[in-house]
Coordinates of C-alpha atoms in Angstrom, one line a residue:
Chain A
X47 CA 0.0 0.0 0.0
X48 CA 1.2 3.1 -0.6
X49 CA 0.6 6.6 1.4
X50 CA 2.2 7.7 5.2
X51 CA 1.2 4.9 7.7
X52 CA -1.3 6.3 9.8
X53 CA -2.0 5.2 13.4
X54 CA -3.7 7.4 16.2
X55 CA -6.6 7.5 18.3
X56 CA -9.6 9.7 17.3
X57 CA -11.9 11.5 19.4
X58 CA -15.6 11.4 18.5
X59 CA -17.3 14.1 20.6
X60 CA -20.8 13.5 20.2
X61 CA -20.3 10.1 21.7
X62 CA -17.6 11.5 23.5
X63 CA -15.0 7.8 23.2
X64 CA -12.1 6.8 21.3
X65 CA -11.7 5.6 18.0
X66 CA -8.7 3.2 17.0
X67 CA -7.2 4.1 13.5
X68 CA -4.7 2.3 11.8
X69 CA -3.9 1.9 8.6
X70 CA -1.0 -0.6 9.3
X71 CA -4.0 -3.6 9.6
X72 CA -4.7 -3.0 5.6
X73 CA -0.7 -4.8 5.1
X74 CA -2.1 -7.7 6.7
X75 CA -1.2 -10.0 3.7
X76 CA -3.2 -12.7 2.1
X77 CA -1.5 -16.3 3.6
X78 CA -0.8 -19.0 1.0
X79 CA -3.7 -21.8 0.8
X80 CA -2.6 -24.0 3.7
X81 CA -0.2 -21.6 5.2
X82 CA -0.9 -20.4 8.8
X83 CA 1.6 -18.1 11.1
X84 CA 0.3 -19.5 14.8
X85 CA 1.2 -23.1 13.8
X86 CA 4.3 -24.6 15.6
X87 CA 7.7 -24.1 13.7
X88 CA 7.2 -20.8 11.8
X89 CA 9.8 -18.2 12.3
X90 CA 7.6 -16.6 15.4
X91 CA 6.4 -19.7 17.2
X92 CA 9.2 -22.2 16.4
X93 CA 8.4 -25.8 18.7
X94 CA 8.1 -26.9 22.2
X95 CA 5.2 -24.8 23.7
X96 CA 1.7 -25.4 24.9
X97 CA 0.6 -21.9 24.6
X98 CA 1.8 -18.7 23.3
X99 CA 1.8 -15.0 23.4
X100 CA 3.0 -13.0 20.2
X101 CA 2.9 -9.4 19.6
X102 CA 0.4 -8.6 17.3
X103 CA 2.0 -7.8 13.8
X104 CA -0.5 -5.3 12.1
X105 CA -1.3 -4.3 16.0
X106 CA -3.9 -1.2 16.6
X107 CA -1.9 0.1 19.2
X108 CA 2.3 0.2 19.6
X109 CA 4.8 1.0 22.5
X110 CA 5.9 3.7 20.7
X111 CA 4.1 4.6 17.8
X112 CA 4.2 7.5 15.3
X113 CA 2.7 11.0 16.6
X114 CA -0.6 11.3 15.9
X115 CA -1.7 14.2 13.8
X116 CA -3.2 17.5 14.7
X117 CA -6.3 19.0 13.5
X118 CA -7.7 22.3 14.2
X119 CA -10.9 21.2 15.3
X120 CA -10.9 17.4 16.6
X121 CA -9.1 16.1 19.0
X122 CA -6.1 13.0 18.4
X123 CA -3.9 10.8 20.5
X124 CA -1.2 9.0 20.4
X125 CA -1.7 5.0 19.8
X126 CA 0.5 3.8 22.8
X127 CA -0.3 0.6 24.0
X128 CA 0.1 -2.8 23.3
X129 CA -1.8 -6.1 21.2
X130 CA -1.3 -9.3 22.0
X131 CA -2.0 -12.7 20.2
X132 CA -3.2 -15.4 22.3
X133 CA -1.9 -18.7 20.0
X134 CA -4.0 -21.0 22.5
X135 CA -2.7 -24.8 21.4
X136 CA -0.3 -25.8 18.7
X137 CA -3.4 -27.7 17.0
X138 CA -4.6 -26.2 14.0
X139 CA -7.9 -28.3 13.3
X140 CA -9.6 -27.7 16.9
X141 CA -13.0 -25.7 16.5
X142 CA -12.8 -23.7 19.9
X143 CA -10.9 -23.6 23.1
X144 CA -13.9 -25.1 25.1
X145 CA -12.7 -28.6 23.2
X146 CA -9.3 -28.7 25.2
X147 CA -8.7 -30.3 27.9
X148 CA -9.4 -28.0 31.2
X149 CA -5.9 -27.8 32.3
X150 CA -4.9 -26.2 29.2
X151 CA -7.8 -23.5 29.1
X152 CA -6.2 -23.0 32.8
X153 CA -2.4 -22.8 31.5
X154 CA -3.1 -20.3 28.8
X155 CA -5.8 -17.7 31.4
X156 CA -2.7 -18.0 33.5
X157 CA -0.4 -16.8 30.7
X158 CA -3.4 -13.9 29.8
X159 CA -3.2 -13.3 33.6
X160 CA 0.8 -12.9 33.9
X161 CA 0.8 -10.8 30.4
X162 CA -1.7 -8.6 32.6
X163 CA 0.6 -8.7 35.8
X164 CA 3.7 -7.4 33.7
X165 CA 1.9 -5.1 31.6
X166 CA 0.4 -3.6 34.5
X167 CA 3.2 -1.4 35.8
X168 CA 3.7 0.6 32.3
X169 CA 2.2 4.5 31.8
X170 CA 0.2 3.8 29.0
X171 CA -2.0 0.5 30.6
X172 CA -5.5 1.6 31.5
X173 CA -7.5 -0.8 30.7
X174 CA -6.6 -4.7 29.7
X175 CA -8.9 -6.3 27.3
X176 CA -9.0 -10.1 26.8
X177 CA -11.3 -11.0 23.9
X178 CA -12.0 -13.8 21.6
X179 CA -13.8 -13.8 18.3
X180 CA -14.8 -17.3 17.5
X181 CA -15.9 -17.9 13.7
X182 CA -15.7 -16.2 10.0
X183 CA -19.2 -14.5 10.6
X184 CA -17.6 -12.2 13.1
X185 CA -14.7 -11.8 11.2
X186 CA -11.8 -13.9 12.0
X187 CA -9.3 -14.3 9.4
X188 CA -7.3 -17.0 10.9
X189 CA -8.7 -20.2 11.9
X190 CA -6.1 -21.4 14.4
X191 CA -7.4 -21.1 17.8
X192 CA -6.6 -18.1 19.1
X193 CA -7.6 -14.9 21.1
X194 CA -6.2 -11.2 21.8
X195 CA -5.0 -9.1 24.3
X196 CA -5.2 -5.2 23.6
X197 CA -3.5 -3.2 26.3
X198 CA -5.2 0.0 25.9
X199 CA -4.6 3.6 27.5
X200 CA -8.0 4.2 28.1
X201 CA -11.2 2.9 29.9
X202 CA -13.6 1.4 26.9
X203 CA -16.8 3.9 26.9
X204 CA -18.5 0.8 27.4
X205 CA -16.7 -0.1 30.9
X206 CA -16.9 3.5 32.0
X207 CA -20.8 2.7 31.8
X208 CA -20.4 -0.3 33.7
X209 CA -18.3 1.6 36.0
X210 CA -20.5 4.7 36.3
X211 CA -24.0 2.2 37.0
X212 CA -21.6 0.7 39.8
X213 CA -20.9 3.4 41.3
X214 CA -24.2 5.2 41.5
X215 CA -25.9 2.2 42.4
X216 CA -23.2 1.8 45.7
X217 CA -23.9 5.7 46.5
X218 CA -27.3 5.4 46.6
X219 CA -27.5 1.3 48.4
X220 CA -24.2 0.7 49.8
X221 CA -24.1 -2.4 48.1
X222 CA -22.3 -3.5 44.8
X223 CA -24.1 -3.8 41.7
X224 CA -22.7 -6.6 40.4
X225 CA -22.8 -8.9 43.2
X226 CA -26.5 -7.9 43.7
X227 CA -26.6 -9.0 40.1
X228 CA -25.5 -12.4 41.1
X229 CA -27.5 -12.5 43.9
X230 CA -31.1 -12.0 41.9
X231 CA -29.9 -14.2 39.5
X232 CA -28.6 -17.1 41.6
X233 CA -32.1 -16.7 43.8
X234 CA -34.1 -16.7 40.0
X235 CA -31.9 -20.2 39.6
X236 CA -33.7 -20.4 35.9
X237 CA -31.5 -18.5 33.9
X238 CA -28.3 -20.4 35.4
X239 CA -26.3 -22.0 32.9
X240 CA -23.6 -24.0 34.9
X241 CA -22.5 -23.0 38.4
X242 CA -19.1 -24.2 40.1
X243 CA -17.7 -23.6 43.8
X244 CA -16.0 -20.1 42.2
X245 CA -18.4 -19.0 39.4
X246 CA -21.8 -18.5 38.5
X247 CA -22.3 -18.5 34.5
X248 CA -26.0 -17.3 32.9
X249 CA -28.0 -15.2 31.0
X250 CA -29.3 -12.4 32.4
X251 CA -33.1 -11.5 33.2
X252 CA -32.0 -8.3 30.5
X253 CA -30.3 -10.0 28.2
X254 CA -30.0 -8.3 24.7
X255 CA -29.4 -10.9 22.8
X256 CA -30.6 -14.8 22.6
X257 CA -27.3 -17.0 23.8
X258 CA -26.1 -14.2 25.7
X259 CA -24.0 -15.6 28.6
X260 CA -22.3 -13.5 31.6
X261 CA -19.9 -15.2 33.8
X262 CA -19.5 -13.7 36.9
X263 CA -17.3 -14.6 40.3
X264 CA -19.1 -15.2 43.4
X265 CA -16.3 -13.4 45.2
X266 CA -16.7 -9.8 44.8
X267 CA -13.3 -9.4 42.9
X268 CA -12.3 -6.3 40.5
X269 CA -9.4 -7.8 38.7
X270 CA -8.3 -11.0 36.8
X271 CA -4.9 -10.6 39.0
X272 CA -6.3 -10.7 42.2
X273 CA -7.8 -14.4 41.4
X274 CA -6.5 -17.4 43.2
X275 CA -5.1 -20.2 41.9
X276 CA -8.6 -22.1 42.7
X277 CA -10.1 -19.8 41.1
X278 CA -8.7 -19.7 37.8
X279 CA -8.8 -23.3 37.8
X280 CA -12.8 -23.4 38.3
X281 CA -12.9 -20.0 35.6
X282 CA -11.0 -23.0 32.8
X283 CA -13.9 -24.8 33.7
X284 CA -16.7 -23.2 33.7
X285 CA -15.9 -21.4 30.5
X286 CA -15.3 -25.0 29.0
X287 CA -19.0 -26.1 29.9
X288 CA -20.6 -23.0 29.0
X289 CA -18.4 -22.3 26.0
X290 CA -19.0 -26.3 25.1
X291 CA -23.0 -25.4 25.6
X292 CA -23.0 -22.4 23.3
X293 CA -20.9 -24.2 20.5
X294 CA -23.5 -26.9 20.5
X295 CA -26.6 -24.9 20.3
X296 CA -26.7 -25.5 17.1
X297 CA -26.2 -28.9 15.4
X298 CA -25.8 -27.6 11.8
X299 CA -23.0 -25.7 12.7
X300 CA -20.6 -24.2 15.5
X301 CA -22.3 -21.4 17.0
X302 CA -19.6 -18.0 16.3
X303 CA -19.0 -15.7 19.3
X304 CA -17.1 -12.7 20.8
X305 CA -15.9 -13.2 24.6
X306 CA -15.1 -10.2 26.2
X307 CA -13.6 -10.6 30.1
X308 CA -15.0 -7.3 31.4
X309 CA -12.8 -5.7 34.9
X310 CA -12.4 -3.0 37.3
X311 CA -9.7 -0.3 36.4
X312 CA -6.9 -0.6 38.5
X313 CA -6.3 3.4 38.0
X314 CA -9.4 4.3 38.8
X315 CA -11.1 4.5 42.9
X316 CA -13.9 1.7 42.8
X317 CA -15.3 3.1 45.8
X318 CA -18.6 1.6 44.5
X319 CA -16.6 -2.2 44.4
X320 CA -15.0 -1.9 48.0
Chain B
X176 CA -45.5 -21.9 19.9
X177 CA -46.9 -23.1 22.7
X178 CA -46.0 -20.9 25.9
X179 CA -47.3 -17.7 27.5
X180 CA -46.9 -14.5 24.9
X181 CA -44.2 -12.3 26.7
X182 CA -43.7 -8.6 25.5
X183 CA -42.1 -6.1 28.1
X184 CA -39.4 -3.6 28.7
X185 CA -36.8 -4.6 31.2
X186 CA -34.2 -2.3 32.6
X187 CA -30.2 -3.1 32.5
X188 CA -29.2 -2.0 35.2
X189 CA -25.5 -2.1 34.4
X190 CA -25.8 -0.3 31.2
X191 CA -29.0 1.8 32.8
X192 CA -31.0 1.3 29.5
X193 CA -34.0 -0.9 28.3
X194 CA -33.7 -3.9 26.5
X195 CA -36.8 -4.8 24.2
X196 CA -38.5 -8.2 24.8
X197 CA -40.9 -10.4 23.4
X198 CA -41.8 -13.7 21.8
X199 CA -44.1 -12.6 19.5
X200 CA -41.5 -11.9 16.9
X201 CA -40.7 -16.0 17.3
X202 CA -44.6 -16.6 15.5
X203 CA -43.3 -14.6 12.3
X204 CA -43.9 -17.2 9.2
X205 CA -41.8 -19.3 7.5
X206 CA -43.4 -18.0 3.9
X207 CA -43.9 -20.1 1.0
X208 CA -40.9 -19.1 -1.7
X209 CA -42.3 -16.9 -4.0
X210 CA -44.4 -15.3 -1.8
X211 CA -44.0 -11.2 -0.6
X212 CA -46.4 -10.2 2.1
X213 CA -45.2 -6.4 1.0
X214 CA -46.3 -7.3 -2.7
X215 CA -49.6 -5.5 -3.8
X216 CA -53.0 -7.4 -3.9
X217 CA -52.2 -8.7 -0.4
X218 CA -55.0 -9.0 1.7
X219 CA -53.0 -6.2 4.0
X220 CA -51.3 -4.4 1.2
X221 CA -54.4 -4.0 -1.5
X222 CA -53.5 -2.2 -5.1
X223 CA -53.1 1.6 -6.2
X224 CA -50.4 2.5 -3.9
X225 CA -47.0 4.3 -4.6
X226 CA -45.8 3.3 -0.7
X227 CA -47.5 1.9 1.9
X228 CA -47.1 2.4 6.2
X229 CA -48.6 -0.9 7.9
X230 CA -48.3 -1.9 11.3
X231 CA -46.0 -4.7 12.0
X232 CA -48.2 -7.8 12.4
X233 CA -45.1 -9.0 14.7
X234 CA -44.3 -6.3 16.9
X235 CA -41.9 -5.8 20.0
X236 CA -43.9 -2.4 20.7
X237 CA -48.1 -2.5 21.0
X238 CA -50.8 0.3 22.0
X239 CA -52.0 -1.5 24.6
X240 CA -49.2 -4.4 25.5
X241 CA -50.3 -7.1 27.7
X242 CA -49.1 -6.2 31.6
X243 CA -45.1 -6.7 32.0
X244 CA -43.6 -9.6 34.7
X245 CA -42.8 -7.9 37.8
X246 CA -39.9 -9.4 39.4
X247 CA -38.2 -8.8 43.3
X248 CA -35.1 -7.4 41.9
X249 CA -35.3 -6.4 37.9
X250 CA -37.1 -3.2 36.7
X251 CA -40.1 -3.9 33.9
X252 CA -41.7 -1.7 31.9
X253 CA -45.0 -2.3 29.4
X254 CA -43.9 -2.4 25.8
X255 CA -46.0 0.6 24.9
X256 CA -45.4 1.9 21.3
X257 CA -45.9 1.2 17.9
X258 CA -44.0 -0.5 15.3
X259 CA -44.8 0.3 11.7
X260 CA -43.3 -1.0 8.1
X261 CA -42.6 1.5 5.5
X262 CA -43.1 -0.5 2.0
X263 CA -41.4 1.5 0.1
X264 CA -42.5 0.6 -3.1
X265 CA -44.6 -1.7 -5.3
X266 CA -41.8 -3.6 -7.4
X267 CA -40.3 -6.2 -5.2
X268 CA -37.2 -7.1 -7.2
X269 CA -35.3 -3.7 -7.0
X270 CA -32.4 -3.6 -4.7
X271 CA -32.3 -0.4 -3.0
X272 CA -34.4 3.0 -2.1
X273 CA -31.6 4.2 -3.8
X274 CA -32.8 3.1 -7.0
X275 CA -35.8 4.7 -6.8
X276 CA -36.5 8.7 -8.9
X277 CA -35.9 11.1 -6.5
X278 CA -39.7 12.1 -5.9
X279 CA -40.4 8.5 -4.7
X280 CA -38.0 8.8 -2.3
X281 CA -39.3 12.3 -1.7
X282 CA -42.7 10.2 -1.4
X283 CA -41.7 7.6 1.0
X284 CA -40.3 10.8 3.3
X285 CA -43.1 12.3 3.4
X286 CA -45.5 9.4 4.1
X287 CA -42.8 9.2 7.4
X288 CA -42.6 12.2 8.7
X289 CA -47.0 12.5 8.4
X290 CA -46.6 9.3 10.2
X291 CA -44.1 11.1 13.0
X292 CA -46.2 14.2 13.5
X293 CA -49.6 12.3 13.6
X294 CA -48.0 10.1 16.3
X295 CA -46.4 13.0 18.6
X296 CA -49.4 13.5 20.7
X297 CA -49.5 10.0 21.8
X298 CA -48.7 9.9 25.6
X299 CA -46.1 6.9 24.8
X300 CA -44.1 8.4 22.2
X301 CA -40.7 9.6 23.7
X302 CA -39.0 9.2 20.7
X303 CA -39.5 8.1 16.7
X304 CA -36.7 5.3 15.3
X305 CA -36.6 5.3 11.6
X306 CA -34.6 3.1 10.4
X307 CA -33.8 0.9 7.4
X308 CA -31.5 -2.3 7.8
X309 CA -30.4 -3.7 3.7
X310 CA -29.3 -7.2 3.2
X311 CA -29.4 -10.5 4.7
X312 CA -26.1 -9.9 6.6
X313 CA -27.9 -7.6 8.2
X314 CA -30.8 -9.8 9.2
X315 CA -33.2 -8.8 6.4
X316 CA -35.4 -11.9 6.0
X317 CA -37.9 -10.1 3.6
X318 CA -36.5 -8.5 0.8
X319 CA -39.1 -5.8 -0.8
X320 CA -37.8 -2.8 -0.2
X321 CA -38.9 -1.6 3.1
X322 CA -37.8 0.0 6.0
X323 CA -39.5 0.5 9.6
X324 CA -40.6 2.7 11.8
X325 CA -40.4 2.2 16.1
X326 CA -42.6 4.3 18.5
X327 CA -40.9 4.3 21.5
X328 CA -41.8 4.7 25.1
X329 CA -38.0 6.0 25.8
X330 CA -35.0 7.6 24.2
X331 CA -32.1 5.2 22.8
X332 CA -29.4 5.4 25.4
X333 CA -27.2 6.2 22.1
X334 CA -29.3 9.0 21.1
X335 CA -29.2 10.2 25.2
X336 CA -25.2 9.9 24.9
X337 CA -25.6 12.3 22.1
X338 CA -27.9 14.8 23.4
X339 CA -25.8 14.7 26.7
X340 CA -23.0 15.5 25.2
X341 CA -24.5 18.7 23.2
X342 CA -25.7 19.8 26.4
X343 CA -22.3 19.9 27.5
X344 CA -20.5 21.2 24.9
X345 CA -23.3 23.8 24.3
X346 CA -22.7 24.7 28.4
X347 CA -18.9 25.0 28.0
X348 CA -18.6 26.7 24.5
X349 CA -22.2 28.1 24.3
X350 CA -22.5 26.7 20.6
X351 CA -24.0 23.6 19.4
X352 CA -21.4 20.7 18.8
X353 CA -23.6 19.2 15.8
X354 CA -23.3 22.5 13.7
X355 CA -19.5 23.0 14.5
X356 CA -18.8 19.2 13.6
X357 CA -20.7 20.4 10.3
X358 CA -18.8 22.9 10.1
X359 CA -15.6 21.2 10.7
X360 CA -16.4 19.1 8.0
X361 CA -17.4 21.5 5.5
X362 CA -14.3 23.3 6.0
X363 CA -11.8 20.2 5.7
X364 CA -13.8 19.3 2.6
X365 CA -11.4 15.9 2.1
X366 CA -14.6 13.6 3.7
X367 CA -17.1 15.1 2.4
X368 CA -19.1 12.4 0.2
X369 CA -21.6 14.9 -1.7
X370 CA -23.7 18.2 -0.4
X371 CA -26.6 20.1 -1.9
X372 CA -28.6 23.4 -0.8
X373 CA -29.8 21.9 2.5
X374 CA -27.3 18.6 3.2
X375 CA -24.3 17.6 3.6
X376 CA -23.0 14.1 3.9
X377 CA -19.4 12.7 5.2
X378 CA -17.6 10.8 6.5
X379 CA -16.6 11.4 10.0
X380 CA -13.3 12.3 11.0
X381 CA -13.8 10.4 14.0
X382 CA -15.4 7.1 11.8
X383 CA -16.1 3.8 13.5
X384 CA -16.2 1.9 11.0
X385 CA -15.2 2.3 7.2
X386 CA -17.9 3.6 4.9
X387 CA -19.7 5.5 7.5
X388 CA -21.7 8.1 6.4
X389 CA -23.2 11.1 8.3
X390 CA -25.9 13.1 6.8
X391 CA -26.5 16.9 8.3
X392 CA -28.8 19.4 7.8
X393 CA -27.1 22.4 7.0
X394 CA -29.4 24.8 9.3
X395 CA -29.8 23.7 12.8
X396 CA -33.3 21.6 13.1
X397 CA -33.7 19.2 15.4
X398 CA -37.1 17.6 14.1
X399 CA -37.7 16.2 10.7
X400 CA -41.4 17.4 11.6
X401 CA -39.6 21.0 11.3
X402 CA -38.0 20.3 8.2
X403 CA -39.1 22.2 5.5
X404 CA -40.9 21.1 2.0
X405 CA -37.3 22.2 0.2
X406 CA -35.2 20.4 2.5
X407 CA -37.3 17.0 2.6
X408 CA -36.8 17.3 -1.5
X409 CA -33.0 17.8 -0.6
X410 CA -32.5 15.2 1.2
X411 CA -34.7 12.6 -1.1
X412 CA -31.5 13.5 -3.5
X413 CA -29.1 13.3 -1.2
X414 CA -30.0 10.0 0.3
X415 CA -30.1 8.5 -3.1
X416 CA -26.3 9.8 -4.4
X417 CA -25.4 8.6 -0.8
X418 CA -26.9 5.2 -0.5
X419 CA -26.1 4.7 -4.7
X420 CA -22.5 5.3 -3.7
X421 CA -22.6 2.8 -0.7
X422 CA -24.3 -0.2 -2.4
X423 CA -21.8 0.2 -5.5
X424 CA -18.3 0.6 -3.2
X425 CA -17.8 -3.4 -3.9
X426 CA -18.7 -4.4 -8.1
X427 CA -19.6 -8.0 -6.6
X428 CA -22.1 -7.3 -4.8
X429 CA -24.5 -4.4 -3.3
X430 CA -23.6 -3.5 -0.1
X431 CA -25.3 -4.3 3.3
X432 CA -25.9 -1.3 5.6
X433 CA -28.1 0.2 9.0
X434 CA -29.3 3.3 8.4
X435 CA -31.3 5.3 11.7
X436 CA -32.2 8.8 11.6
X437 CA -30.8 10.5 14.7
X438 CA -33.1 13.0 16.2
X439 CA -33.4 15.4 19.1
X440 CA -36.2 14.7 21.7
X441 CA -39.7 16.6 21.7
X442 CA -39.8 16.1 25.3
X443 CA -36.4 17.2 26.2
X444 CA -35.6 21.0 26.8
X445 CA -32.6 20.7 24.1
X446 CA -30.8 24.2 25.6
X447 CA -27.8 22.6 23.8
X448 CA -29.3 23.1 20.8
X449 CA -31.1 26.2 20.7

């Protein structure tokens, strides 16, 4: 492609959040028939490894990346941050990472949750986002099992929502949101998907969308760091059966899906959480 | 299906907005191939029309819903509202409005906004969604032009974002952030798509997504009730050298989009915008 590579963050100011823009994603190049980067003993994953964490090659957002431009009138950033590729098994041919074995889900949400730890400390890390798009429909170009990690140097407009309901909610009840949440919904029972001795997974009385499953921690617990060892083993677990379930809905075909592990901020004062 | 119909509002109280439910939309037909319910000599549809506005025979919003679930913990709401289908025109086989002369357009606008002004006095409508999803990525399932219309009870929490962000630019710069994005955009020029007497449409500088297009008024209206005679011709025209250039950005195939007119609130005190 030709024309200055362009990489900043935008602000829109009618809904008042940033946009990612990049035009370094377009050089993503077309892989030879049969060809695939994440499988074991290309020149970045070479052999010997149950899981691994790449830097993302066409990434969104860079350590240091090029200054942004100015306008007169709008508002720009710099894209400083980082994204991460989860390669989730050496196995090319798996569907989804709710067929492996549960000790393997646990070994790679440990390497997402060391990533996390070592990122944490840098200027630019506001927010940590885990997500995982499952299927061509929502737009995954590469079929080996993976997922991403975009350390971002803001809240998502979408947390800050979350954040904000919290908040207000604890200012005017003194209790938190989310574990009232859990509450009504382990009392309904009907909506709960699966349940283990750490997690409650099901689909909420205001769901938006049919399938749509939330996973929450019965401990009242703001970050994927603070978990304990029992509980990340239970999370492998109960994302395996309710991953497994959703998969399955359909017999005709492998259900697609976007995972998003939603958390506190760790630079913000949860007063609302404590 | 057998069951107990459901149709209510119910309140997320994370992202503080309603969700729309209801199992009515599950009795929709499978119709026999060949078959357009939006085709003329319908028993609902008749002949010697140029568009048609028809209540959706499967709503999610009703004059007089059925009472709402009350639950312990949740918020419900009654699904009060209406939910119309805009047939756009009598020829089932063309792809887009966009096709269509300009005065049919023109035609279908006007059938909408006489449809808006002689629903404002209801006590229910808070705000009027018209919108027109293309294509069966989209979700279409029938594919005679058409487009739809939603009554409803409360404002989109998108459309509150925006209007709480005018308020707050409008308090801190005492001008109205919709005319100086216009403005902005006018005087960049680069995004600009195409403009006439009374529109102007672009791409933001802020985009979300590529091939997003904005459409302004160039005077500062709030209501397409207010709009006048000139500027409903204006934007039939610009609509269609919009929407022609959208459908036509790939030669293999016509493009899938969402379009939703944006609109202030009658029942908000829009000082922002004044």
């Amino acid at each position: 492609m030709a024309g200055k590579p362009l990489m900043e963050l935008r602000w829109d100011p009618i809904l008042r959040e940033w946009v990612l823009i990049s035009n370094i994603r377009r050089l993503r190049p077309w892989q030879p028939s049969g060809f695939c980067p994440f499988c074991p003993g290309n020149p970045e994953t070479g052999y010997g490894w149950r899981a691994l964490i790449l830097e993302n090659r066409y990434p969104m957002l860079m350590e240091s990346p090029p200054d942004p431009s100015t306008h007169w009138f709008y508002s720009t950033a710099k894209s400083v941050g980082r994204c991460y590729v989860v390669v989730e098994m050496p196995e090319h041919g798996i569907d989804d990472i709710s067929d492996l074995p549960v000790d393997q889900i646990e070994y790679v949400l440990k390497m997402i949750i060391d990533k996390v730890r070592e990122e944490s400390g840098r200027d630019y890390a506001h927010y940590f986002l885990w997500f995982r798009n499952k299927g061509r429909e929502i737009g995954v170009s590469l079929t080996h099992p993976h997922s991403q990690i975009y350390v971002l140097p803001f809240i998502p407009s979408r947390v800050e929502r979350e954040i904000g309901s919290a908040k207000e909610y604890f200012d005017s009840k003194g209790r938190c949101l989310f574990c009232d949440v859990l509450n009504a919904e382990v009392r309904d029972g009907i909506r709960v998907i699966y349940s283990n001795e750490h997690w409650v997974s099901f689909m909420p009385f205001y769901s938006h969308w049919p399938f749509e499953i939330h996973i929450y921690p019965r401990r009242h617990v703001q970050l994927v760091t603070d978990l304990s060892n029992d509980e990340v083993h239970s999370l492998a677990q109960i994302l395996k059966v309710s991953l497994c379930g959703l998969t399955h809905v359909f017999s005709s075909k492998s259900m697609p899906y976007i995972l998003v592990m939603h958390r506190g901020s760790s630079r913000v004062d949860l007063q609302a959480c404590k």
